[in-house]
Each structure stands twice: as structure tokens, then as C-alpha cells.
mmCIF file with all atom_site columns, C-alpha atoms in Angstrom:
data_model
loop_
_atom_site.group_PDB
_atom_site.id
_atom_site.type_symbol
_atom_site.label_atom_id
_atom_site.label_alt_id
_atom_site.label_comp_id
_atom_site.label_asym_id
_atom_site.label_entity_id
_atom_site.label_seq_id
_atom_site.pdbx_PDB_ins_code
_atom_site.Cartn_x
_atom_site.Cartn_y
_atom_site.Cartn_z
_atom_site.occupancy
_atom_site.B_iso_or_equiv
_atom_site.pdbx_formal_charge
_atom_site.auth_seq_id
_atom_site.auth_comp_id
_atom_site.auth_asym_id
_atom_site.auth_atom_id
_atom_site.pdbx_PDB_model_num
ATOM 1   C CA . MET A 1 1   ? 35.365  -21.519 -5.497  1.00 54.00 ? 80  MET A CA 1
ATOM 2   C CA . ALA A 1 2   ? 32.254  -22.950 -3.976  1.00 61.00 ? 81  ALA A CA 1
ATOM 3   C CA . SER A 1 3   ? 30.477  -25.749 -5.686  1.00 73.00 ? 82  SER A CA 1
ATOM 4   C CA . ARG A 1 4   ? 26.940  -25.348 -7.009  1.00 72.00 ? 83  ARG A CA 1
ATOM 5   C CA . LYS A 1 5   ? 25.593  -28.021 -4.607  1.00 74.00 ? 84  LYS A CA 1
ATOM 6   C CA . ARG A 1 6   ? 26.995  -26.294 -1.626  1.00 76.00 ? 85  ARG A CA 1
ATOM 7   C CA . SER A 1 7   ? 25.462  -22.830 -2.774  1.00 70.00 ? 86  SER A CA 1
ATOM 8   C CA . GLN A 1 8   ? 22.115  -24.340 -3.210  1.00 72.00 ? 87  GLN A CA 1
ATOM 9   C CA . GLY A 1 9   ? 22.449  -25.884 0.199   1.00 69.00 ? 88  GLY A CA 1
ATOM 10  C CA . LYS A 1 10  ? 23.263  -22.654 1.736   1.00 70.00 ? 89  LYS A CA 1
ATOM 11  C CA . ALA A 1 11  ? 20.441  -20.976 0.031   1.00 65.00 ? 90  ALA A CA 1
ATOM 12  C CA . ARG A 1 12  ? 17.904  -23.594 1.111   1.00 67.00 ? 91  ARG A CA 1
ATOM 13  C CA . LYS A 1 13  ? 19.069  -23.244 4.740   1.00 69.00 ? 92  LYS A CA 1
ATOM 14  C CA . ALA A 1 14  ? 18.662  -19.473 4.566   1.00 60.00 ? 93  ALA A CA 1
ATOM 15  C CA . ARG A 1 15  ? 15.149  -19.931 3.214   1.00 59.00 ? 94  ARG A CA 1
ATOM 16  C CA . GLN A 1 16  ? 14.242  -22.378 5.932   1.00 60.00 ? 95  GLN A CA 1
ATOM 17  C CA . ALA A 1 17  ? 15.634  -20.009 8.626   1.00 55.00 ? 96  ALA A CA 1
ATOM 18  C CA . GLN A 1 18  ? 13.594  -17.042 7.240   1.00 52.00 ? 97  GLN A CA 1
ATOM 19  C CA . ALA A 1 19  ? 10.471  -19.132 7.114   1.00 46.00 ? 98  ALA A CA 1
ATOM 20  C CA . ALA A 1 20  ? 11.107  -20.310 10.952  1.00 46.00 ? 99  ALA A CA 1
ATOM 21  C CA . SER A 1 21  ? 11.535  -16.749 11.845  1.00 47.00 ? 100 SER A CA 1
ATOM 22  C CA . VAL A 1 22  ? 8.106   -15.696 10.241  1.00 39.00 ? 101 VAL A CA 1
ATOM 23  C CA . VAL A 1 23  ? 6.306   -18.588 11.967  1.00 39.00 ? 102 VAL A CA 1
ATOM 24  C CA . GLU A 1 24  ? 7.961   -17.602 15.239  1.00 46.00 ? 103 GLU A CA 1
ATOM 25  C CA . ALA A 1 25  ? 6.977   -13.782 14.717  1.00 42.00 ? 104 ALA A CA 1
ATOM 26  C CA . ALA A 1 26  ? 3.287   -14.904 13.887  1.00 40.00 ? 105 ALA A CA 1
ATOM 27  C CA . THR A 1 27  ? 2.956   -17.120 16.972  1.00 40.00 ? 106 THR A CA 1
ATOM 28  C CA . GLN A 1 28  ? 4.193   -14.230 19.240  1.00 43.00 ? 107 GLN A CA 1
ATOM 29  C CA . VAL A 1 29  ? 0.857   -12.363 18.861  1.00 41.00 ? 108 VAL A CA 1
ATOM 30  C CA . GLN A 1 30  ? -1.499  -14.449 20.732  1.00 42.00 ? 109 GLN A CA 1
ATOM 31  C CA . ILE A 1 31  ? -5.208  -13.489 21.491  1.00 41.00 ? 110 ILE A CA 1
ATOM 32  C CA . ASP A 1 32  ? -7.072  -14.877 24.322  1.00 44.00 ? 111 ASP A CA 1
ATOM 33  C CA . VAL A 1 33  ? -10.763 -15.174 23.248  1.00 42.00 ? 112 VAL A CA 1
ATOM 34  C CA . ASN A 1 34  ? -11.881 -14.938 26.927  1.00 46.00 ? 113 ASN A CA 1
ATOM 35  C CA . GLN A 1 35  ? -10.487 -11.402 27.237  1.00 49.00 ? 114 GLN A CA 1
ATOM 36  C CA . PRO A 1 36  ? -12.722 -8.534  26.930  1.00 52.00 ? 115 PRO A CA 1
ATOM 37  C CA . GLN A 1 37  ? -13.001 -7.021  23.271  1.00 50.00 ? 116 GLN A CA 1
ATOM 38  C CA . GLU A 1 38  ? -11.306 -3.921  24.289  1.00 55.00 ? 117 GLU A CA 1
ATOM 39  C CA . GLN A 1 39  ? -8.272  -5.794  25.437  1.00 52.00 ? 118 GLN A CA 1
ATOM 40  C CA . ARG A 1 40  ? -8.232  -8.029  22.342  1.00 44.00 ? 119 ARG A CA 1
ATOM 41  C CA . ASP A 1 41  ? -8.350  -4.877  20.181  1.00 49.00 ? 120 ASP A CA 1
ATOM 42  C CA . GLU A 1 42  ? -5.287  -3.570  21.969  1.00 51.00 ? 121 GLU A CA 1
ATOM 43  C CA . VAL A 1 43  ? -3.286  -6.684  21.070  1.00 47.00 ? 122 VAL A CA 1
ATOM 44  C CA . GLU A 1 44  ? -4.674  -6.711  17.720  1.00 48.00 ? 123 GLU A CA 1
ATOM 45  C CA . THR A 1 45  ? -3.795  -3.169  16.704  1.00 47.00 ? 124 THR A CA 1
ATOM 46  C CA . LYS A 1 46  ? -0.187  -3.726  17.798  1.00 53.00 ? 125 LYS A CA 1
ATOM 47  C CA . CYS A 1 47  ? 0.306   -5.973  14.744  1.00 62.00 ? 126 CYS A CA 1
ATOM 48  C CA . THR A 1 48  ? 1.065   -3.807  11.810  1.00 68.00 ? 127 THR A CA 1
ATOM 49  C CA . CYS A 1 49  ? 2.742   -4.482  8.388   1.00 69.00 ? 128 CYS A CA 1
ATOM 50  C CA . ASP A 1 50  ? 4.831   -2.043  6.504   1.00 68.00 ? 129 ASP A CA 1
ATOM 51  C CA . HIS A 1 51  ? 6.792   -4.616  4.490   1.00 68.00 ? 130 HIS A CA 1
ATOM 52  C CA . GLY A 1 52  ? 7.551   -3.009  1.104   1.00 70.00 ? 131 GLY A CA 1
ATOM 53  C CA . TYR A 1 53  ? 6.262   0.377   2.074   1.00 76.00 ? 132 TYR A CA 1
ATOM 54  C CA . ILE A 1 54  ? 8.203   3.288   0.973   1.00 76.00 ? 133 ILE A CA 1
ATOM 55  C CA . PRO A 1 55  ? 7.795   6.044   3.627   1.00 81.00 ? 134 PRO A CA 1
ATOM 56  C CA . ILE A 1 56  ? 6.694   9.493   2.543   1.00 85.00 ? 135 ILE A CA 1
ATOM 57  C CA . GLU A 1 57  ? 7.233   12.594  4.679   1.00 85.00 ? 136 GLU A CA 1
ATOM 58  C CA . ASP A 1 58  ? 4.252   14.643  5.781   1.00 85.00 ? 137 ASP A CA 1
ATOM 59  C CA . GLY A 1 59  ? 4.910   17.582  3.632   1.00 91.00 ? 138 GLY A CA 1
ATOM 60  C CA . HIS A 1 60  ? 5.747   15.611  0.463   1.00 93.00 ? 139 HIS A CA 1
ATOM 61  C CA . ILE A 1 61  ? 3.584   16.240  -2.531  1.00 94.00 ? 140 ILE A CA 1
ATOM 62  C CA . CYS A 1 62  ? 2.524   12.558  -2.805  1.00 93.00 ? 141 CYS A CA 1
ATOM 63  C CA . ARG A 1 63  ? 1.338   12.771  0.919   1.00 93.00 ? 142 ARG A CA 1
ATOM 64  C CA . LYS A 1 64  ? -0.649  15.815  0.142   1.00 95.00 ? 143 LYS A CA 1
ATOM 65  C CA . LEU A 1 65  ? -2.378  13.937  -2.763  1.00 94.00 ? 144 LEU A CA 1
ATOM 66  C CA . ILE A 1 66  ? -3.096  10.783  -0.594  1.00 93.00 ? 145 ILE A CA 1
ATOM 67  C CA . ASP A 1 67  ? -4.675  12.996  2.068   1.00 93.00 ? 146 ASP A CA 1
ATOM 68  C CA . ALA A 1 68  ? -6.623  15.148  -0.507  1.00 94.00 ? 147 ALA A CA 1
ATOM 69  C CA . CYS A 1 69  ? -7.912  11.819  -2.135  1.00 93.00 ? 148 CYS A CA 1
ATOM 70  C CA . LEU A 1 70  ? -8.945  10.472  1.201   1.00 92.00 ? 149 LEU A CA 1
ATOM 71  C CA . ARG A 1 71  ? -10.883 13.604  2.180   1.00 94.00 ? 150 ARG A CA 1
ATOM 72  C CA . ALA A 1 72  ? -12.634 13.759  -1.139  1.00 94.00 ? 151 ALA A CA 1
ATOM 73  C CA . ALA A 1 73  ? -13.440 10.126  -1.159  1.00 91.00 ? 152 ALA A CA 1
ATOM 74  C CA . ASP A 1 74  ? -14.795 10.382  2.477   1.00 91.00 ? 153 ASP A CA 1
ATOM 75  C CA . ASP A 1 75  ? -16.975 13.348  1.591   1.00 94.00 ? 154 ASP A CA 1
ATOM 76  C CA . ALA A 1 76  ? -18.211 11.535  -1.500  1.00 93.00 ? 155 ALA A CA 1
ATOM 77  C CA . ARG A 1 77  ? -19.038 8.387   0.352   1.00 90.00 ? 156 ARG A CA 1
ATOM 78  C CA . LYS A 1 78  ? -21.134 10.405  2.848   1.00 94.00 ? 157 LYS A CA 1
ATOM 79  C CA . ARG A 1 79  ? -23.058 11.989  0.007   1.00 94.00 ? 158 ARG A CA 1
ATOM 80  C CA . GLY A 1 80  ? -23.589 8.608   -1.612  1.00 94.00 ? 159 GLY A CA 1
ATOM 81  C CA . GLU A 1 81  ? -21.286 9.339   -4.652  1.00 92.00 ? 160 GLU A CA 1
ATOM 82  C CA . ASN A 1 82  ? -18.592 7.434   -6.208  1.00 91.00 ? 161 ASN A CA 1
ATOM 83  C CA . ALA A 1 83  ? -15.598 7.978   -3.987  1.00 90.00 ? 162 ALA A CA 1
ATOM 84  C CA . LEU A 1 84  ? -12.884 7.141   -6.616  1.00 89.00 ? 163 LEU A CA 1
ATOM 85  C CA . VAL A 1 85  ? -14.365 9.410   -9.166  1.00 91.00 ? 164 VAL A CA 1
ATOM 86  C CA . ALA A 1 86  ? -14.759 12.233  -6.569  1.00 92.00 ? 165 ALA A CA 1
ATOM 87  C CA . ALA A 1 87  ? -11.177 11.810  -5.408  1.00 92.00 ? 166 ALA A CA 1
ATOM 88  C CA . THR A 1 88  ? -9.796  11.893  -9.075  1.00 91.00 ? 167 THR A CA 1
ATOM 89  C CA . LYS A 1 89  ? -11.677 15.054  -9.887  1.00 92.00 ? 168 LYS A CA 1
ATOM 90  C CA . ALA A 1 90  ? -10.544 16.581  -6.741  1.00 93.00 ? 169 ALA A CA 1
ATOM 91  C CA . THR A 1 91  ? -6.922  16.008  -7.235  1.00 94.00 ? 170 THR A CA 1
ATOM 92  C CA . MET A 1 92  ? -6.243  15.480  -10.851 1.00 92.00 ? 171 MET A CA 1
ATOM 93  C CA . GLN A 1 93  ? -5.453  19.268  -11.534 1.00 92.00 ? 172 GLN A CA 1
ATOM 94  C CA . ASP A 1 94  ? -3.809  20.201  -8.269  1.00 94.00 ? 173 ASP A CA 1
ATOM 95  C CA . TYR A 1 95  ? -1.565  17.251  -8.353  1.00 95.00 ? 174 TYR A CA 1
ATOM 96  C CA . ALA A 1 96  ? -0.836  16.845  -12.027 1.00 94.00 ? 175 ALA A CA 1
ATOM 97  C CA . GLU A 1 97  ? 2.878   16.502  -11.618 1.00 95.00 ? 176 GLU A CA 1
ATOM 98  C CA . VAL A 1 98  ? 2.247   13.305  -9.492  1.00 94.00 ? 177 VAL A CA 1
ATOM 99  C CA . PHE A 1 99  ? -0.368  11.842  -11.913 1.00 94.00 ? 178 PHE A CA 1
ATOM 100 C CA . GLN A 1 100 ? 2.326   12.285  -14.722 1.00 93.00 ? 179 GLN A CA 1
ATOM 101 C CA . ASP A 1 101 ? 5.324   10.699  -12.784 1.00 94.00 ? 180 ASP A CA 1
ATOM 102 C CA . PRO A 1 102 ? 5.481   6.977   -12.549 1.00 94.00 ? 181 PRO A CA 1
ATOM 103 C CA . ASP A 1 103 ? 7.949   7.101   -9.582  1.00 93.00 ? 182 ASP A CA 1
ATOM 104 C CA . ARG A 1 104 ? 5.828   9.328   -7.650  1.00 94.00 ? 183 ARG A CA 1
ATOM 105 C CA . LEU A 1 105 ? 2.649   7.229   -8.324  1.00 94.00 ? 184 LEU A CA 1
ATOM 106 C CA . GLN A 1 106 ? 4.682   4.230   -6.944  1.00 93.00 ? 185 GLN A CA 1
ATOM 107 C CA . LEU A 1 107 ? 4.934   6.019   -3.646  1.00 93.00 ? 186 LEU A CA 1
ATOM 108 C CA . VAL A 1 108 ? 1.266   6.700   -3.727  1.00 94.00 ? 187 VAL A CA 1
ATOM 109 C CA . ILE A 1 109 ? 0.537   2.986   -4.666  1.00 94.00 ? 188 ILE A CA 1
ATOM 110 C CA . SER A 1 110 ? 2.862   1.789   -1.733  1.00 92.00 ? 189 SER A CA 1
ATOM 111 C CA . HIS A 1 111 ? 1.111   4.050   0.804   1.00 92.00 ? 190 HIS A CA 1
ATOM 112 C CA . PHE A 1 112 ? -2.387  2.672   -0.093  1.00 92.00 ? 191 PHE A CA 1
ATOM 113 C CA . LEU A 1 113 ? -1.202  -0.848  -0.045  1.00 92.00 ? 192 LEU A CA 1
ATOM 114 C CA . MET A 1 114 ? 0.335   -0.294  3.430   1.00 90.00 ? 193 MET A CA 1
ATOM 115 C CA . ILE A 1 115 ? -3.067  1.268   4.609   1.00 90.00 ? 194 ILE A CA 1
ATOM 116 C CA . GLY A 1 116 ? -4.913  -1.619  3.139   1.00 90.00 ? 195 GLY A CA 1
ATOM 117 C CA . THR A 1 117 ? -2.772  -4.214  4.740   1.00 90.00 ? 196 THR A CA 1
ATOM 118 C CA . ASN A 1 118 ? -3.140  -2.567  8.096   1.00 89.00 ? 197 ASN A CA 1
ATOM 119 C CA . CYS A 1 119 ? -6.765  -2.317  7.899   1.00 90.00 ? 198 CYS A CA 1
ATOM 120 C CA . ILE A 1 120 ? -7.035  -5.989  7.237   1.00 90.00 ? 199 ILE A CA 1
ATOM 121 C CA . LEU A 1 121 ? -4.876  -6.645  10.276  1.00 88.00 ? 200 LEU A CA 1
ATOM 122 C CA . ASP A 1 122 ? -7.186  -4.467  12.122  1.00 87.00 ? 201 ASP A CA 1
ATOM 123 C CA . GLY A 1 123 ? -10.223 -6.205  11.012  1.00 89.00 ? 202 GLY A CA 1
ATOM 124 C CA . SER A 1 124 ? -11.503 -3.170  8.923   1.00 90.00 ? 203 SER A CA 1
ATOM 125 C CA . ASN A 1 125 ? -12.161 -4.983  5.761   1.00 91.00 ? 204 ASN A CA 1
ATOM 126 C CA . ASP A 1 126 ? -14.310 -2.273  4.063   1.00 89.00 ? 205 ASP A CA 1
ATOM 127 C CA . ASP A 1 127 ? -11.475 0.177   4.514   1.00 88.00 ? 206 ASP A CA 1
ATOM 128 C CA . ALA A 1 128 ? -9.086  -2.237  3.258   1.00 91.00 ? 207 ALA A CA 1
ATOM 129 C CA . ARG A 1 129 ? -11.185 -2.555  0.084   1.00 92.00 ? 208 ARG A CA 1
ATOM 130 C CA . TRP A 1 130 ? -11.168 1.140   -0.441  1.00 88.00 ? 209 TRP A CA 1
ATOM 131 C CA . SER A 1 131 ? -7.381  1.241   -0.098  1.00 91.00 ? 210 SER A CA 1
ATOM 132 C CA . ALA A 1 132 ? -7.124  -1.670  -2.504  1.00 93.00 ? 211 ALA A CA 1
ATOM 133 C CA . SER A 1 133 ? -9.422  0.196   -5.018  1.00 92.00 ? 212 SER A CA 1
ATOM 134 C CA . PHE A 1 134 ? -7.070  3.217   -4.768  1.00 94.00 ? 213 PHE A CA 1
ATOM 135 C CA . ALA A 1 135 ? -4.042  1.259   -5.131  1.00 94.00 ? 214 ALA A CA 1
ATOM 136 C CA . LYS A 1 136 ? -5.337  -0.519  -8.191  1.00 94.00 ? 215 LYS A CA 1
ATOM 137 C CA . TYR A 1 137 ? -6.557  2.819   -9.633  1.00 94.00 ? 216 TYR A CA 1
ATOM 138 C CA . PHE A 1 138 ? -3.017  4.353   -9.288  1.00 95.00 ? 217 PHE A CA 1
ATOM 139 C CA . GLN A 1 139 ? -1.464  1.301   -10.585 1.00 95.00 ? 218 GLN A CA 1
ATOM 140 C CA . PHE A 1 140 ? -3.535  1.681   -13.689 1.00 94.00 ? 219 PHE A CA 1
ATOM 141 C CA . VAL A 1 141 ? -2.556  5.409   -14.103 1.00 93.00 ? 220 VAL A CA 1
ATOM 142 C CA . ARG A 1 142 ? 1.175   4.580   -13.532 1.00 95.00 ? 221 ARG A CA 1
ATOM 143 C CA . ASP A 1 143 ? 1.022   1.954   -16.237 1.00 93.00 ? 222 ASP A CA 1
ATOM 144 C CA . GLU A 1 144 ? -0.739  4.159   -18.632 1.00 92.00 ? 223 GLU A CA 1
ATOM 145 C CA . VAL A 1 145 ? 1.830   7.026   -17.952 1.00 91.00 ? 224 VAL A CA 1
ATOM 146 C CA . SER A 1 146 ? 4.740   4.628   -18.478 1.00 88.00 ? 225 SER A CA 1
ATOM 147 C CA . HIS A 1 147 ? 3.205   3.203   -21.590 1.00 88.00 ? 226 HIS A CA 1
ATOM 148 C CA . PHE A 1 148 ? 2.539   6.719   -23.136 1.00 84.00 ? 227 PHE A CA 1
ATOM 149 C CA . ARG A 1 149 ? 6.118   7.711   -22.075 1.00 80.00 ? 228 ARG A CA 1
ATOM 150 C CA . SER A 1 150 ? 7.738   4.683   -23.758 1.00 79.00 ? 229 SER A CA 1
ATOM 151 C CA . GLY A 1 151 ? 5.641   5.321   -26.858 1.00 70.00 ? 230 GLY A CA 1
ATOM 152 C CA . THR A 1 152 ? 6.736   8.883   -26.849 1.00 61.00 ? 231 THR A CA 1
ATOM 153 C CA . GLU A 1 153 ? 10.392  8.082   -26.421 1.00 54.00 ? 232 GLU A CA 1
ATOM 154 C CA . HIS A 1 154 ? 10.247  5.574   -29.377 1.00 47.00 ? 233 HIS A CA 1
ATOM 155 C CA . ALA A 1 155 ? 8.641   8.130   -31.702 1.00 48.00 ? 234 ALA A CA 1
ATOM 156 C CA . GLN A 1 156 ? 11.542  10.587  -31.206 1.00 48.00 ? 235 GLN A CA 1
#
């Protein structure tokens, strides 16, 4: 049986190795400020992050909800309307089964977080803000659905 000290030492060494690999990966993406902007953009867009992202197939209902939200939000922004309200109105009825399922909502949240993270890496901060807004909104919906379900289960 391994001693507690030995286990702690192994865990510390593993954390140090993981931190070193993160630093090494970060230093591999180097940008030369003397390069033309187009070439720098190419280097920058190669850097993506899908850490924690739960992939969704194209035909999945959650993916359809996301696409519909983005289309409705884009149209609303062009008209000067509230994008989040417009996206909700456009999708609430057609995708009610997603809005009522915390597990499916988690897929939607994961997708918007991934989009937002990659927008930040690409330097598209406004788009990242919109993605964060959608992620936060769907987190709120998920929490409300979960709270409602847990109250309903206790009442039975």
C-alpha cells in the first residue's frame, strides 16, 4: 500500500507536468508582429479551443436549435431589436423538448461556450459576448427546469 506522502508527491509531479505541457503548447503559437495582417490572421485562427465541448451532430435537435437561435438573433440585430428575445420567441415552441430537458440544454450551453471561446481566440470580442449571453441564458433556463423538476419530484 502506497504511503500518503508518496501519493501526494506523485500527484504534485503530475500537476507540474501538466502545467509544463500547457505552457509548451502556448509557446508554440508565435506571432511575428512584422508579418502582414493576413498572415498573422492565419496563424491566429489555427488556435482553437474545444476543451469541455460536447460535440453535437449536424442533424441533432440541439444543433437545429442553436442554428435557429443564431439566425433569429442575427436578423434581430440587423433590425435593431433585442437578439436574445427574438431568438427565444423564434425557438421556444418549435424546440420545446430541448427547453424542457436539462441534459439537452447542457449540450446547447457547451456549444455556445465553445463558440465564445473561439471568438475570443480569433479576436471577435463582440461575437464572444453574444455567445456568452446565449450560454448564460440557457444556463438560467436549465437551472429553472432542474429546479422545477426537483420540486415536482418531491411533491409526488
